[in-house]
Short mmCIF file of C-alpha atoms in Angstrom, two decimals:
data_model
loop_
_atom_site.label_atom_id
_atom_site.label_comp_id
_atom_site.label_asym_id
_atom_site.label_seq_id
_atom_site.Cartn_x
_atom_site.Cartn_y
_atom_site.Cartn_z
CA MET A 1 30.69 187.30 -19.84
CA THR A 2 34.16 188.75 -19.33
CA ALA A 3 35.64 190.48 -22.39
CA THR A 4 38.95 189.21 -23.68
CA ALA A 5 41.95 191.50 -23.90
CA ARG A 6 41.52 191.63 -27.69
CA GLU A 7 37.88 192.68 -27.41
CA THR A 8 38.81 195.33 -24.86
CA VAL A 9 41.48 196.82 -27.09
CA LEU A 10 39.24 196.81 -30.17
CA GLY A 11 36.43 198.40 -28.18
CA ARG A 12 38.67 201.23 -27.07
CA ILE A 13 39.80 201.79 -30.65
CA ARG A 14 36.17 202.00 -31.81
CA ASP A 15 35.40 204.50 -29.05
CA ALA A 16 38.40 206.64 -29.98
CA LEU A 17 37.42 206.65 -33.64
CA ALA A 18 33.88 207.67 -32.78
CA LEU A 19 35.16 210.64 -30.75
CA SER A 20 37.48 211.76 -33.56
CA GLY A 21 34.63 212.46 -35.95
CA PRO A 22 34.08 211.33 -39.55
CA VAL A 23 36.89 209.49 -41.30
CA PRO A 24 38.59 211.82 -43.83
CA ASP A 25 38.76 211.03 -47.50
CA ALA A 26 41.27 208.19 -47.98
CA ALA A 27 42.97 210.15 -50.74
CA GLY A 28 43.62 213.00 -48.33
CA PRO A 29 44.42 216.59 -49.25
CA ALA A 30 46.57 217.29 -52.29
CA VAL A 31 50.27 217.34 -51.45
CA PRO A 32 52.32 219.97 -53.30
CA ARG A 33 55.08 218.42 -55.39
CA ALA A 34 56.84 221.59 -56.50
CA TYR A 35 60.30 220.18 -55.87
CA ARG A 36 63.34 221.94 -57.22
CA THR A 37 64.39 219.68 -60.09
CA GLY A 38 66.61 219.66 -63.14
CA ARG A 39 69.64 221.20 -61.42
CA THR A 40 72.99 220.66 -63.10
CA LEU A 41 76.63 221.43 -62.39
CA PRO A 42 79.77 221.00 -64.50
CA ASP A 43 81.54 217.66 -64.04
CA HIS A 44 84.37 219.07 -61.94
CA GLU A 45 81.95 220.83 -59.58
CA ARG A 46 79.79 217.73 -59.11
CA LEU A 47 82.92 215.70 -58.44
CA GLU A 48 84.28 218.20 -55.94
CA LEU A 49 80.96 218.40 -54.10
CA LEU A 50 80.57 214.63 -53.94
CA VAL A 51 84.11 214.03 -52.70
CA ASP A 52 83.65 216.68 -50.01
CA ARG A 53 80.50 214.96 -48.74
CA LEU A 54 81.96 211.45 -48.86
CA VAL A 55 85.10 212.45 -46.98
CA ASP A 56 82.96 214.22 -44.39
CA TYR A 57 81.16 210.90 -43.88
CA ARG A 58 84.56 209.22 -43.34
CA ALA A 59 84.46 207.28 -46.59
CA THR A 60 87.67 206.72 -48.55
CA VAL A 61 87.56 208.16 -52.06
CA ARG A 62 89.67 207.09 -55.02
CA THR A 63 89.34 208.71 -58.44
CA CYS A 64 90.51 207.14 -61.66
CA THR A 65 89.78 206.70 -65.34
CA ALA A 66 87.68 203.74 -66.45
CA ALA A 67 90.81 202.08 -67.83
CA ARG A 68 92.28 201.90 -64.31
CA THR A 69 89.21 200.45 -62.60
CA SER A 70 90.76 197.06 -61.86
CA GLU A 71 93.99 198.59 -60.53
CA GLU A 72 92.15 200.92 -58.15
CA ILE A 73 89.87 198.17 -56.86
CA ALA A 74 92.79 195.78 -56.36
CA GLU A 75 94.78 198.42 -54.51
CA ALA A 76 91.83 199.28 -52.25
CA LEU A 77 91.36 195.60 -51.37
CA ARG A 78 95.08 195.01 -50.76
CA GLU A 79 95.36 198.05 -48.48
CA ARG A 80 92.72 196.54 -46.21
CA GLY A 81 94.00 192.99 -46.34
CA ALA A 82 90.91 191.63 -48.07
CA ARG A 83 91.73 188.11 -49.25
CA ARG A 84 88.18 186.89 -49.88
CA VAL A 85 85.64 189.19 -51.55
CA GLY A 86 82.10 188.77 -52.76
CA VAL A 87 80.72 190.26 -55.95
CA PRO A 88 77.24 190.42 -57.51
CA ALA A 89 76.53 187.89 -60.22
CA GLY A 90 76.51 190.56 -62.93
CA LEU A 91 79.64 192.50 -61.99
CA ASP A 92 82.12 193.01 -64.84
CA GLU A 93 84.81 190.34 -64.39
CA ALA A 94 87.45 192.74 -65.75
CA TRP A 95 87.06 194.88 -62.64
CA LEU A 96 88.72 192.14 -60.56
CA ALA A 97 91.46 191.34 -63.09
CA GLY A 98 94.13 192.98 -60.92
CA TYR A 99 93.03 191.31 -57.69
CA ASP A 100 94.92 188.16 -56.64
CA GLY A 101 92.63 187.03 -53.83
CA GLU A 102 89.57 184.77 -53.82
CA VAL A 103 86.45 186.05 -55.58
CA ARG A 104 83.05 184.59 -54.72
CA ARG A 105 80.03 185.25 -56.91
CA ASP A 106 76.86 185.79 -54.88
CA PHE A 107 73.61 183.93 -55.56
CA ALA A 108 70.13 184.39 -54.15
CA ASP A 109 70.04 181.17 -52.11
CA LEU A 110 73.32 181.83 -50.29
CA PRO A 111 72.42 182.28 -46.58
CA ALA A 112 73.24 185.71 -45.19
CA PRO A 113 75.50 184.26 -42.42
CA ARG A 114 77.79 182.91 -45.15
CA LEU A 115 78.34 186.46 -46.33
CA ALA A 116 80.04 187.15 -43.00
CA GLU A 117 82.90 184.92 -44.20
CA LEU A 118 83.83 187.57 -46.76
CA ASP A 119 86.45 190.22 -46.08
CA GLY A 120 84.65 192.65 -48.37
CA VAL A 121 82.36 193.18 -51.32
CA VAL A 122 82.71 195.04 -54.63
CA THR A 123 79.66 196.48 -56.37
CA ALA A 124 78.66 199.02 -58.98
CA SER A 125 76.01 201.69 -58.28
CA ALA A 126 72.88 203.07 -59.92
CA VAL A 127 73.01 206.80 -59.22
CA THR A 128 74.69 209.11 -56.72
CA CYS A 129 73.57 212.41 -55.20
CA ALA A 130 76.46 214.86 -54.88
CA GLU A 131 74.63 217.27 -52.57
CA THR A 132 74.06 214.65 -49.87
CA GLY A 133 76.90 212.26 -50.71
CA THR A 134 74.38 209.44 -51.04
CA ILE A 135 74.95 206.41 -53.27
CA PHE A 136 71.91 204.53 -54.53
CA LEU A 137 71.99 200.79 -55.26
CA ASP A 138 68.94 199.36 -57.04
CA GLY A 139 69.56 195.63 -57.00
CA SER A 140 70.72 195.47 -60.62
CA PRO A 141 72.91 192.47 -61.57
CA ASP A 142 76.11 194.49 -61.02
CA GLN A 143 74.93 195.69 -57.59
CA GLY A 144 73.35 192.56 -56.15
CA ARG A 145 70.96 192.02 -53.28
CA ARG A 146 70.89 194.23 -50.23
CA ALA A 147 72.45 191.67 -47.88
CA LEU A 148 75.57 191.45 -50.03
CA SER A 149 76.39 195.13 -49.49
CA LEU A 150 75.40 195.15 -45.79
CA VAL A 151 76.98 192.08 -44.20
CA PRO A 152 80.69 192.24 -45.19
CA ASP A 153 82.76 194.75 -43.21
CA LEU A 154 84.25 196.42 -46.30
CA HIS A 155 82.34 197.79 -49.29
CA VAL A 156 84.19 198.96 -52.39
CA CYS A 157 81.63 200.77 -54.53
CA VAL A 158 82.30 201.96 -58.08
CA VAL A 159 80.58 205.21 -59.09
CA ASP A 160 80.62 206.59 -62.63
CA LEU A 161 80.73 210.37 -62.74
CA SER A 162 78.07 210.31 -65.46
CA SER A 163 75.67 208.80 -62.87
CA VAL A 164 76.31 211.56 -60.33
CA VAL A 165 73.54 214.16 -60.12
CA VAL A 166 73.23 217.31 -58.05
CA GLY A 167 70.32 216.66 -55.69
CA VAL A 168 67.89 214.09 -54.34
CA PRO A 169 65.02 214.89 -56.78
CA GLU A 170 67.37 214.39 -59.73
CA ALA A 171 68.60 211.10 -58.25
CA VAL A 172 65.11 209.76 -57.55
CA ALA A 173 64.05 210.63 -61.11
CA ARG A 174 66.67 208.18 -62.40
CA LEU A 175 65.49 205.28 -60.26
CA VAL A 176 62.99 202.60 -61.19
CA PRO A 177 60.31 202.65 -58.43
CA GLU A 178 59.74 198.90 -58.63
CA ARG A 179 63.38 198.06 -57.87
CA PRO A 180 64.64 197.60 -54.28
CA THR A 181 66.71 200.64 -53.40
CA THR A 182 69.53 200.86 -50.86
CA LEU A 183 70.85 204.30 -49.88
CA ILE A 184 74.43 204.60 -48.65
CA SER A 185 75.76 207.76 -47.02
CA GLY A 186 79.19 206.79 -45.77
CA PRO A 187 80.14 203.78 -43.62
CA SER A 188 77.57 202.43 -41.18
CA ALA A 189 77.74 204.44 -37.96
CA THR A 190 75.74 205.22 -34.85
CA SER A 191 76.37 206.59 -31.36
CA ASP A 192 76.23 204.76 -28.05
CA ILE A 193 74.56 206.06 -24.89
CA GLU A 194 77.54 208.35 -24.22
CA LEU A 195 77.41 209.71 -27.80
CA GLU A 196 80.61 207.90 -28.77
CA ARG A 197 80.65 207.11 -32.49
CA VAL A 198 80.45 203.39 -33.22
CA GLU A 199 81.02 202.16 -36.77
CA GLY A 200 79.97 198.94 -38.46
CA VAL A 201 76.82 198.29 -36.41
CA HIS A 202 74.26 198.27 -39.21
CA GLY A 203 76.48 197.67 -42.24
CA PRO A 204 80.06 197.94 -43.52
CA ARG A 205 82.56 199.58 -41.19
CA THR A 206 84.60 200.77 -44.17
CA LEU A 207 83.35 202.32 -47.42
CA VAL A 208 85.70 202.89 -50.34
CA VAL A 209 84.23 204.79 -53.30
CA VAL A 210 86.02 204.47 -56.62
CA ILE A 211 84.86 207.33 -58.84
CA ARG A 212 85.51 206.83 -62.55
CA THR A 213 85.83 210.36 -63.88
CA ASP A 214 85.45 209.53 -67.57
CA ALA A 215 82.59 207.01 -67.31
#
C-alpha cells in the first residue's frame, strides 16, 4: 500500500525525533531574568530623550500642557487636512473640542475596510519608553482596538509625561499581560528591494505625538 504524503511527512518527523535523542524537559533550563529595572530620570531628561528618539523615527512631536490638549490636536489635524477622524469609544470628548471636522466613534463591529475612509485617528496611550521611543497601546477604552490605530494614514497619539519611563523593562512592568498590546516606534516604514524607504505599508504613514508635559 502506497503511503500518503501526510504519512510520509509524519514518518520523517518521527525518524528525526528518534535520532535527536530523548525529549528535554518541557520546562527547559532556567532562564536568567536579571534585567536592569527601576531606572529613573528627571522629567526634563526623559522628555528630551523621548523627543530625540521620536524625531529620529520621523515622527512629529508637539509638546503642550494638559489644558491645551484640544488646541494641539486640532492644529495637528488641520495641518494635515484631516476632515474625518476616528476615535476610540472611550476617548475624552474634550480633546476634540477644538476640531471642526467630522468625528466618528469606533465600535467593535465596524469592518476594518470602513476605517480606510478616515483621514486619521486620535488615541491616548498606556505607557511610553523614552530609551527606544516606543509607545505602547493596550486596547483600553481611550486607545481602542488595534485596527483603529493601524488602518488610517494619520495617527495622532497623546502621551502623558507621567506615563513615560526610561527603558523597556520599566514599560513592560506597567502593562497588564492579559491586554492586547500594540507597540509603535515611529510611522510605519520598510525598505523595498533597492533599500529605498517606503512609509505607510504596515500602518500609518504619519505619526504625530502630542506630549502633555504636566500630565
